[in-house]
Amino acid sequence: MPIATALEPISVISNKRNLEFNNFEKVPSHNRNLKVTSIQRNNKKARIFKPLNGPKLSKRALEIQNEEFLLSKGIIIVRNNKYHPETNPNGIINLGTAENKLNNVEMLSKINDPKVSTVTPEQLLYGPNPGSDRLREEIAKLLNRHFNPKVLLSKENICVGNGCGPLLNLCGEVLFDAGDAFLVPGPFYGGFEADIKYGARVYPVPVQHEKDDCLKVSEEALEEALRNSSRPVKGIIIANPNNPFGRCYSAEQLLLFCNFAKSHGLFVICDEIYGLSTWNDIVTENIEEGKTIEDYEYLPDPENTHGLWGFSKDFCLNGLRIGVTISYSKTVMAAIQKICFLTCIPTNIDNILVNILSDEKWTDEFILNNNRKLFKSYNHLTNSLNAHGIPYVKGDSGFFIYIDLHQAGLDEYDLWMKLLEGGLYISPSQAFFSKDSYEERNWFRICFAVEQAELDLSLDRLYKVLDTLKH
């Protein structure tokens, strides 16, 4: 029965029954002294139900509504005036969202191949919640080839879902209790705040990095953050390669995180969504052993060390939203797979990914060529920044770097608004929960995985805004 049909005739029905409603107390008209016992009984205080005045939200939803998520705010502004070279050349260019547009031709050609994307009758049915066996096998083979873990991954170590964000929340549901906290080196990827806090109700505790090295975190800093946390800390979450710095942690730093976690009974979650975009290593063949968290030789507690990876960044497939949870723990993986029906991927996407990954020659060439393009684009960007005297954190991975815009002489938020007015969206440090200090504010993350003409136009707009502020 439609809800309108069910609710609308209440007054008619009550009139037929000759009843009057007064604060949900049913009082027959012939006996106004009679009270319904469910409302008032044994002289106890009656529970009065008040009519709803508009829609009601949970405390969780109200808390979320009251928070400002700067990454979302910037994206909304951009989408209302999105740049297009032909239809909207004066629109805002988006170099704030981490999307790789350098391989659209190659990836579209592959996906639109009928041999890759043909939908079969089987794909009209429900598929396995954690992804098909074939897909998990292909992902394990891919990661084994490129990450070189000491203990090879198998399909049993893999759970596929609709993006790393939902999968991080899934980890939050399985590994944390509501109200728990995790240590995270700051500034940190702003999505961590929303991904695991909004659903699993788990809260970040930032850890300060060393002053002379943004990717160095001391054991003392971890101890201090753990000691001062107002919430019970259950784990450490890191992004490697780091976001927003665009660099990999050293093997020694990863080992420090893992040893600290083991000695304090914590687990580690390492988000490696840019793990196959380590262009400095891949292009120059300067590979450092133990860089990935899956490298078993460097895992003091492999049962409590878990990873995330996905197709959004390394395969330029943000819109397909495919993430992967990696764990050597059968217990943790069983718990994740118990509730991963909440994060299933479509069966046709599962099939497309199987067909892509099973073509290993094409896949490996795509990864290499992608890294060559990223390396070239990084060099083009940094050469321009050097020429204009703009400092930055040197990168080696991913497709963004962190630039220093203190020279603008403006409050960070005001400068961000000026840049948006000037037709450029890049992400301010506050979107990465930077410390409220002069040293950490007025840094911006700028993405460079776009065609050179668009990158050059973006830089022209950046320099124009800075020049205007100087005069």
Coordinates of C-alpha atoms in Angstrom, one line a residue:
M1 CA 0.0 0.0 0.0
P2 CA 1.5 3.4 -0.9
I3 CA 2.4 5.4 2.2
A4 CA 0.2 8.3 1.1
T5 CA -2.8 5.9 0.9
A6 CA -1.9 4.5 4.3
L7 CA -1.6 7.8 6.1
E8 CA -4.0 10.2 4.5
P9 CA -7.4 8.6 5.6
I10 CA -6.5 8.6 9.4
S11 CA -8.8 11.5 10.2
V12 CA -11.6 9.8 8.2
I13 CA -11.2 6.5 10.0
S14 CA -11.0 8.2 13.4
N15 CA -14.2 10.1 12.8
K16 CA -16.0 6.9 11.8
R17 CA -14.9 5.4 15.1
N18 CA -16.0 8.6 16.9
L19 CA -12.6 9.1 18.4
E20 CA -10.7 12.3 19.1
F21 CA -6.9 12.4 19.0
N22 CA -5.1 14.5 21.5
N23 CA -1.4 14.0 21.7
F24 CA -2.0 10.4 20.6
E25 CA -4.3 9.7 23.6
K26 CA -7.4 8.0 22.3
V27 CA -10.5 9.4 24.0
P28 CA -13.9 8.1 23.0
S29 CA -16.4 11.0 22.7
H30 CA -19.0 9.3 25.0
N31 CA -16.5 8.9 27.9
R32 CA -14.0 11.7 28.2
N33 CA -12.7 10.4 31.6
L34 CA -11.4 7.2 30.0
K35 CA -7.6 7.1 29.3
V36 CA -5.8 4.6 27.2
T37 CA -3.6 2.6 29.7
S38 CA -0.6 2.5 27.4
I39 CA -0.2 6.2 27.9
Q40 CA -0.8 6.5 31.6
R41 CA -0.4 3.6 34.0
N42 CA 0.3 3.1 37.7
N43 CA 0.8 6.8 38.3
K44 CA 4.0 6.7 36.3
K45 CA 4.9 9.7 34.1
A46 CA 3.3 9.3 30.7
R47 CA 5.4 9.1 27.6
I48 CA 4.1 11.7 25.3
F49 CA 4.9 11.2 21.6
K50 CA 5.2 14.5 19.8
P51 CA 4.4 14.8 16.1
L52 CA 7.4 15.2 13.8
N53 CA 8.0 18.7 12.5
G54 CA 9.9 18.0 9.3
P55 CA 12.5 15.3 8.6
K56 CA 14.6 13.9 11.4
L57 CA 18.3 12.9 11.2
S58 CA 20.4 10.7 13.4
K59 CA 23.1 12.1 15.6
R60 CA 25.6 10.6 13.2
A61 CA 24.1 12.4 10.3
L62 CA 23.8 15.7 12.1
E63 CA 27.5 15.5 13.1
I64 CA 28.5 14.9 9.4
Q65 CA 26.2 17.7 8.2
N66 CA 27.9 20.2 10.5
E67 CA 31.4 19.4 9.3
E68 CA 33.0 21.2 6.3
F69 CA 34.8 18.9 3.9
L70 CA 37.0 21.2 1.9
L71 CA 37.7 18.7 -0.9
S72 CA 34.0 18.4 -1.6
K73 CA 33.5 22.1 -1.4
G74 CA 36.1 22.8 -4.0
I75 CA 34.7 20.1 -6.3
I76 CA 31.2 21.5 -6.1
I77 CA 32.5 25.0 -7.1
V78 CA 34.4 23.5 -10.0
R79 CA 31.5 21.4 -11.3
N80 CA 29.3 24.5 -11.5
N81 CA 31.8 26.1 -13.9
K82 CA 33.9 23.3 -15.3
Y83 CA 36.6 24.1 -17.9
H84 CA 36.3 22.8 -21.4
P85 CA 38.7 24.0 -24.2
E86 CA 35.8 24.6 -26.6
T87 CA 32.5 24.9 -24.7
N88 CA 33.7 26.7 -21.6
P89 CA 37.3 28.0 -22.1
N90 CA 37.0 30.4 -19.2
G91 CA 35.8 27.8 -16.8
I92 CA 37.8 26.5 -13.8
I93 CA 40.5 24.0 -14.5
N94 CA 40.6 21.1 -12.0
L95 CA 44.1 20.3 -10.9
G96 CA 42.8 19.6 -7.3
T97 CA 41.2 16.2 -7.9
A98 CA 43.7 13.3 -8.3
E99 CA 42.7 12.0 -11.7
N100 CA 45.0 10.8 -14.4
K101 CA 43.9 12.0 -17.8
L102 CA 47.1 11.1 -19.7
N103 CA 46.0 7.7 -20.9
N104 CA 42.4 8.2 -21.9
V105 CA 43.0 7.1 -25.5
E106 CA 44.8 3.9 -24.6
M107 CA 42.3 2.9 -21.9
L108 CA 39.2 3.8 -23.9
S109 CA 40.5 1.8 -26.8
K110 CA 41.0 -1.2 -24.6
I111 CA 37.7 -1.0 -22.7
N112 CA 35.6 -0.4 -25.8
D113 CA 37.0 -3.5 -27.5
P114 CA 34.0 -5.9 -27.9
K115 CA 36.2 -8.7 -26.7
V116 CA 36.8 -6.9 -23.4
S117 CA 33.4 -5.4 -22.7
T118 CA 30.8 -7.8 -24.1
V119 CA 28.0 -8.5 -21.5
T120 CA 27.0 -12.2 -21.2
P121 CA 23.8 -13.6 -19.7
E122 CA 25.8 -14.7 -16.6
Q123 CA 26.7 -11.1 -15.9
L124 CA 23.0 -10.2 -15.6
L125 CA 23.0 -12.3 -12.4
Y126 CA 24.5 -11.5 -9.0
G127 CA 28.3 -12.2 -8.7
P128 CA 30.4 -13.2 -5.7
N129 CA 30.5 -10.5 -3.0
P130 CA 34.3 -10.2 -2.8
G131 CA 34.7 -10.3 -6.6
S132 CA 35.0 -13.3 -8.9
D133 CA 37.7 -15.9 -8.3
R134 CA 39.1 -15.1 -11.7
L135 CA 39.4 -11.4 -11.0
R136 CA 41.0 -11.9 -7.6
E137 CA 43.5 -14.3 -9.1
E138 CA 44.4 -11.8 -11.8
I139 CA 44.8 -9.0 -9.3
A140 CA 47.1 -11.3 -7.1
K141 CA 49.2 -12.1 -10.2
L142 CA 49.5 -8.3 -11.1
L143 CA 50.5 -7.3 -7.6
N144 CA 53.0 -10.2 -7.3
R145 CA 54.6 -9.2 -10.6
H146 CA 55.0 -5.5 -9.7
F147 CA 55.1 -5.4 -5.9
N148 CA 57.3 -8.5 -5.5
P149 CA 56.1 -9.6 -2.0
K150 CA 58.2 -12.1 -0.2
V151 CA 55.1 -14.3 0.4
L152 CA 53.1 -14.4 -2.9
L153 CA 49.5 -13.1 -2.8
S154 CA 46.6 -15.4 -3.8
K155 CA 42.9 -14.8 -4.3
E156 CA 42.4 -15.7 -0.6
N157 CA 44.3 -12.5 0.3
I158 CA 42.1 -10.3 -1.9
C159 CA 38.7 -8.7 -1.5
V160 CA 37.4 -6.4 -4.3
G161 CA 35.0 -3.6 -3.6
N162 CA 33.5 -0.4 -5.0
G163 CA 36.5 1.9 -4.3
C164 CA 39.2 2.2 -1.6
G165 CA 37.1 4.7 0.4
P166 CA 34.3 2.2 1.0
L167 CA 36.8 -0.6 1.6
L168 CA 38.6 1.6 4.2
N169 CA 35.3 2.0 6.0
L170 CA 34.8 -1.8 5.8
C171 CA 38.2 -2.2 7.5
G172 CA 37.0 0.3 10.1
E173 CA 33.9 -1.8 10.8
V174 CA 36.0 -5.0 11.1
L175 CA 39.1 -3.7 13.0
F176 CA 37.8 -0.9 15.1
D177 CA 34.9 -0.2 17.5
A178 CA 32.9 2.9 17.1
G179 CA 34.7 5.8 18.9
D180 CA 38.1 4.3 18.4
A181 CA 41.0 6.2 16.8
F182 CA 44.0 5.7 14.5
L183 CA 47.3 7.4 14.2
V184 CA 48.1 9.0 10.9
P185 CA 51.1 11.1 9.8
G186 CA 50.0 14.6 9.0
P187 CA 49.2 16.3 6.8
F188 CA 47.2 13.4 5.5
Y189 CA 44.8 12.5 2.7
G190 CA 41.6 14.3 3.6
G191 CA 39.5 11.4 2.4
F192 CA 40.6 9.3 5.4
E193 CA 38.6 11.6 7.6
A194 CA 35.3 10.9 5.7
D195 CA 36.0 7.4 4.5
I196 CA 36.4 5.8 8.0
K197 CA 34.8 8.4 10.3
Y198 CA 31.4 8.9 8.6
G199 CA 30.5 5.3 8.6
A200 CA 32.6 3.3 11.1
R201 CA 32.8 6.3 13.5
V202 CA 36.6 6.0 13.8
Y203 CA 38.7 9.2 14.3
P204 CA 42.1 10.3 13.2
V205 CA 44.9 11.4 15.5
P206 CA 47.5 13.3 13.5
V207 CA 51.2 12.6 14.1
Q208 CA 53.7 15.4 13.5
H209 CA 56.5 14.8 11.0
E210 CA 60.1 15.9 11.5
K211 CA 60.7 19.6 10.7
D212 CA 63.4 18.9 8.1
D213 CA 61.7 15.9 6.4
C214 CA 58.0 15.7 5.8
L215 CA 58.2 11.9 5.3
K216 CA 60.1 11.2 8.5
V217 CA 58.1 10.4 11.6
S218 CA 59.9 9.6 14.8
E219 CA 59.0 7.0 17.4
E220 CA 58.8 9.8 19.9
A221 CA 56.2 11.6 17.9
L222 CA 54.1 8.4 17.6
E223 CA 54.4 7.9 21.4
E224 CA 53.3 11.4 22.1
A225 CA 50.2 11.2 19.8
L226 CA 49.3 7.8 21.3
R227 CA 49.7 9.1 24.9
N228 CA 47.7 12.3 24.3
S229 CA 44.8 10.8 22.3
S230 CA 41.5 11.2 24.0
R231 CA 40.2 8.1 22.3
P232 CA 41.4 4.5 22.4
V233 CA 43.9 4.1 19.5
K234 CA 43.7 0.8 17.7
G235 CA 45.9 1.2 14.6
I236 CA 48.0 3.3 12.3
I237 CA 46.9 4.3 8.8
I238 CA 49.4 5.5 6.2
A239 CA 49.4 6.3 2.5
N240 CA 52.3 5.1 0.6
P241 CA 53.1 6.7 -1.8
N242 CA 52.2 9.6 0.5
N243 CA 49.3 11.9 -0.3
P244 CA 49.7 14.9 -0.5
F245 CA 53.5 14.9 -0.8
G246 CA 53.8 12.6 -3.8
R247 CA 56.6 10.6 -2.4
C248 CA 57.2 7.0 -1.1
Y249 CA 58.3 6.4 2.5
S250 CA 61.6 4.8 2.9
A251 CA 61.8 1.1 3.9
E252 CA 63.2 2.2 7.2
Q253 CA 60.2 4.4 8.0
L254 CA 57.7 1.7 7.0
L255 CA 59.6 -0.6 9.3
L256 CA 59.4 1.9 12.1
F257 CA 55.6 2.2 11.7
C258 CA 55.2 -1.6 11.8
N259 CA 57.5 -2.1 14.8
F260 CA 55.8 0.6 16.7
A261 CA 52.4 -0.9 15.9
K262 CA 53.5 -4.4 17.0
S263 CA 55.1 -3.2 20.3
H264 CA 51.8 -1.3 21.2
G265 CA 49.3 -4.0 20.0
L266 CA 48.2 -1.9 17.0
F267 CA 47.6 -2.9 13.4
V268 CA 48.7 -1.1 10.3
I269 CA 46.6 -0.2 7.2
C270 CA 48.7 1.0 4.3
D271 CA 46.8 2.7 1.4
E272 CA 48.9 2.0 -1.7
I273 CA 46.4 3.2 -4.3
Y274 CA 49.4 4.9 -6.2
G275 CA 51.6 1.8 -5.8
L276 CA 52.0 1.3 -9.5
S277 CA 52.6 5.0 -10.2
T278 CA 56.1 5.1 -8.6
W279 CA 57.4 6.7 -11.8
N280 CA 60.9 7.6 -10.5
D281 CA 61.7 4.0 -9.7
I282 CA 59.9 2.5 -12.7
V283 CA 61.4 4.8 -15.3
T284 CA 64.9 5.1 -13.8
E285 CA 65.0 1.4 -12.5
N286 CA 66.0 2.8 -9.1
I287 CA 64.0 0.3 -7.1
E288 CA 64.5 0.3 -3.3
E289 CA 63.8 -3.1 -1.6
G290 CA 61.0 -3.2 0.9
K291 CA 59.1 -0.2 -0.3
T292 CA 55.7 -1.9 -0.4
I293 CA 53.9 -2.9 2.8
E294 CA 53.3 -6.4 1.2
D295 CA 57.1 -7.0 1.4
Y296 CA 56.8 -9.8 4.0
E297 CA 60.5 -9.5 5.0
Y298 CA 59.8 -6.1 6.5
L299 CA 56.6 -7.0 8.3
P300 CA 57.1 -7.6 12.0
D301 CA 53.4 -8.6 12.4
P302 CA 52.0 -9.7 9.0
E303 CA 48.7 -10.9 10.6
N304 CA 47.9 -7.3 11.6
T305 CA 49.3 -5.5 8.6
H306 CA 46.8 -4.8 5.8
G307 CA 46.8 -3.0 2.5
L308 CA 44.6 -1.2 0.1
W309 CA 45.1 -0.8 -3.6
G310 CA 42.8 0.1 -6.5
F311 CA 42.3 0.8 -10.2
S312 CA 41.4 4.5 -10.0
K313 CA 44.9 5.9 -10.1
D314 CA 47.3 3.4 -11.6
F315 CA 44.8 2.4 -14.4
C316 CA 43.1 5.9 -14.7
L317 CA 39.7 4.4 -13.9
N318 CA 38.4 6.7 -11.2
G319 CA 34.9 6.5 -12.5
L320 CA 34.7 2.7 -12.3
R321 CA 35.5 2.9 -8.6
I322 CA 37.2 -0.4 -8.0
G323 CA 39.3 -0.9 -4.8
V324 CA 41.1 -3.9 -3.3
T325 CA 41.7 -5.0 0.3
I326 CA 44.8 -7.0 0.9
S327 CA 45.5 -9.1 4.0
Y328 CA 47.5 -12.1 5.0
S329 CA 45.2 -12.7 7.9
K330 CA 42.5 -15.4 7.2
T331 CA 40.6 -14.1 10.3
V332 CA 40.4 -10.5 9.1
M333 CA 39.7 -11.5 5.5
A334 CA 36.9 -13.8 6.6
A335 CA 35.4 -10.9 8.6
I336 CA 35.7 -8.5 5.7
Q337 CA 34.1 -10.9 3.3
K338 CA 31.2 -11.5 5.7
I339 CA 30.0 -7.9 5.2
C340 CA 31.4 -7.1 1.8
F341 CA 28.0 -7.5 0.3
L342 CA 27.8 -3.8 1.1
T343 CA 30.6 -3.0 -1.3
C344 CA 30.1 -5.3 -4.3
I345 CA 31.1 -4.3 -7.8
P346 CA 29.0 -4.9 -10.9
T347 CA 29.6 -8.2 -12.7
N348 CA 30.2 -6.6 -16.0
I349 CA 33.0 -4.4 -14.5
D350 CA 34.4 -7.5 -12.9
N351 CA 34.5 -9.2 -16.4
I352 CA 36.1 -6.1 -18.0
L353 CA 38.9 -6.0 -15.4
V354 CA 39.5 -9.8 -15.9
N355 CA 39.9 -9.3 -19.6
I356 CA 42.3 -6.3 -19.2
L357 CA 44.5 -8.0 -16.6
S358 CA 44.6 -11.3 -18.3
D359 CA 46.4 -9.5 -21.2
E360 CA 49.6 -9.2 -19.2
K361 CA 51.7 -7.9 -22.1
W362 CA 49.2 -5.0 -22.7
T363 CA 48.9 -4.4 -18.9
D364 CA 52.6 -4.2 -18.2
E365 CA 53.2 -1.9 -21.2
F366 CA 50.4 0.3 -20.0
I367 CA 51.9 0.6 -16.6
L368 CA 55.4 1.4 -18.0
N369 CA 54.0 4.0 -20.5
N370 CA 51.9 5.6 -17.8
N371 CA 54.9 6.1 -15.6
R372 CA 56.9 7.6 -18.5
K373 CA 54.2 10.1 -19.1
L374 CA 54.0 11.0 -15.4
F375 CA 57.7 11.4 -15.2
K376 CA 57.7 13.7 -18.3
S377 CA 54.8 15.8 -16.9
Y378 CA 56.4 16.1 -13.5
N379 CA 59.6 17.4 -15.1
H380 CA 57.6 19.9 -17.2
L381 CA 55.8 21.2 -14.1
T382 CA 58.8 21.5 -11.8
N383 CA 60.9 23.2 -14.5
S384 CA 58.1 25.8 -14.7
L385 CA 57.9 26.2 -10.9
N386 CA 61.7 26.6 -10.7
A387 CA 61.6 29.3 -13.3
H388 CA 59.0 31.2 -11.3
G389 CA 60.6 30.8 -7.9
I390 CA 57.9 28.6 -6.4
P391 CA 59.2 26.0 -3.8
Y392 CA 57.8 22.5 -3.7
V393 CA 58.4 19.1 -2.1
K394 CA 60.3 17.0 -4.6
G395 CA 58.2 14.0 -5.8
D396 CA 58.9 10.5 -7.0
S397 CA 55.4 8.9 -7.2
G398 CA 51.7 9.6 -7.8
F399 CA 50.6 12.5 -9.9
F400 CA 50.7 15.6 -7.7
I401 CA 53.2 17.6 -5.7
Y402 CA 53.0 20.0 -2.8
I403 CA 53.8 23.6 -3.6
D404 CA 54.6 26.5 -1.3
L405 CA 52.6 29.7 -2.0
H406 CA 53.6 31.7 1.1
Q407 CA 54.8 34.4 -1.3
A408 CA 51.2 35.3 -2.1
G409 CA 51.0 37.0 1.4
L410 CA 47.4 35.9 1.9
D411 CA 45.5 33.7 4.3
E412 CA 45.3 30.2 2.8
Y413 CA 41.5 30.2 2.4
D414 CA 41.5 33.7 0.8
L415 CA 44.2 32.6 -1.6
W416 CA 42.2 29.5 -2.5
M417 CA 39.2 31.6 -3.3
K418 CA 41.4 34.0 -5.4
L419 CA 42.8 31.0 -7.4
L420 CA 39.2 29.7 -8.0
E421 CA 38.2 33.2 -9.2
G422 CA 41.3 33.1 -11.5
G423 CA 40.0 29.8 -13.0
L424 CA 42.2 27.3 -11.2
Y425 CA 41.3 24.7 -8.6
I426 CA 44.1 23.2 -6.5
S427 CA 43.8 21.7 -3.1
P428 CA 44.8 23.8 0.0
S429 CA 46.7 22.3 2.9
Q430 CA 43.6 22.5 5.2
A431 CA 42.0 19.8 3.0
F432 CA 44.7 17.6 4.3
F433 CA 44.2 18.6 7.9
S434 CA 47.5 20.5 8.1
K435 CA 48.6 21.9 11.4
D436 CA 47.3 25.4 12.0
S437 CA 50.7 27.1 11.8
Y438 CA 52.5 29.4 9.5
E439 CA 54.9 26.7 8.4
E440 CA 52.1 24.2 7.4
R441 CA 49.5 26.5 5.9
N442 CA 49.7 28.1 2.4
W443 CA 50.8 24.8 0.8
F444 CA 48.7 23.5 -2.0
R445 CA 48.6 20.1 -3.8
I446 CA 48.6 20.4 -7.6
C447 CA 48.0 17.5 -9.9
F448 CA 50.0 17.2 -13.2
A449 CA 48.4 14.1 -14.9
V450 CA 46.9 16.2 -17.7
E451 CA 47.9 17.0 -21.2
Q452 CA 50.6 19.6 -21.5
A453 CA 48.4 22.3 -23.0
E454 CA 46.0 22.2 -20.1
L455 CA 48.9 22.1 -17.6
D456 CA 50.5 25.2 -19.2
L457 CA 47.2 27.1 -19.2
S458 CA 46.7 26.2 -15.5
L459 CA 50.2 27.4 -14.6
D460 CA 49.6 30.7 -16.5
R461 CA 46.5 31.2 -14.4
L462 CA 48.4 30.5 -11.2
Y463 CA 51.2 32.9 -12.1
K464 CA 48.7 35.6 -13.1
V465 CA 46.9 35.4 -9.7
L466 CA 50.3 35.6 -7.9
D467 CA 51.4 38.5 -10.0
T468 CA 48.2 40.4 -9.3
L469 CA 48.6 39.9 -5.6
K470 CA 52.1 41.3 -5.7
H471 CA 51.1 44.6 -7.3

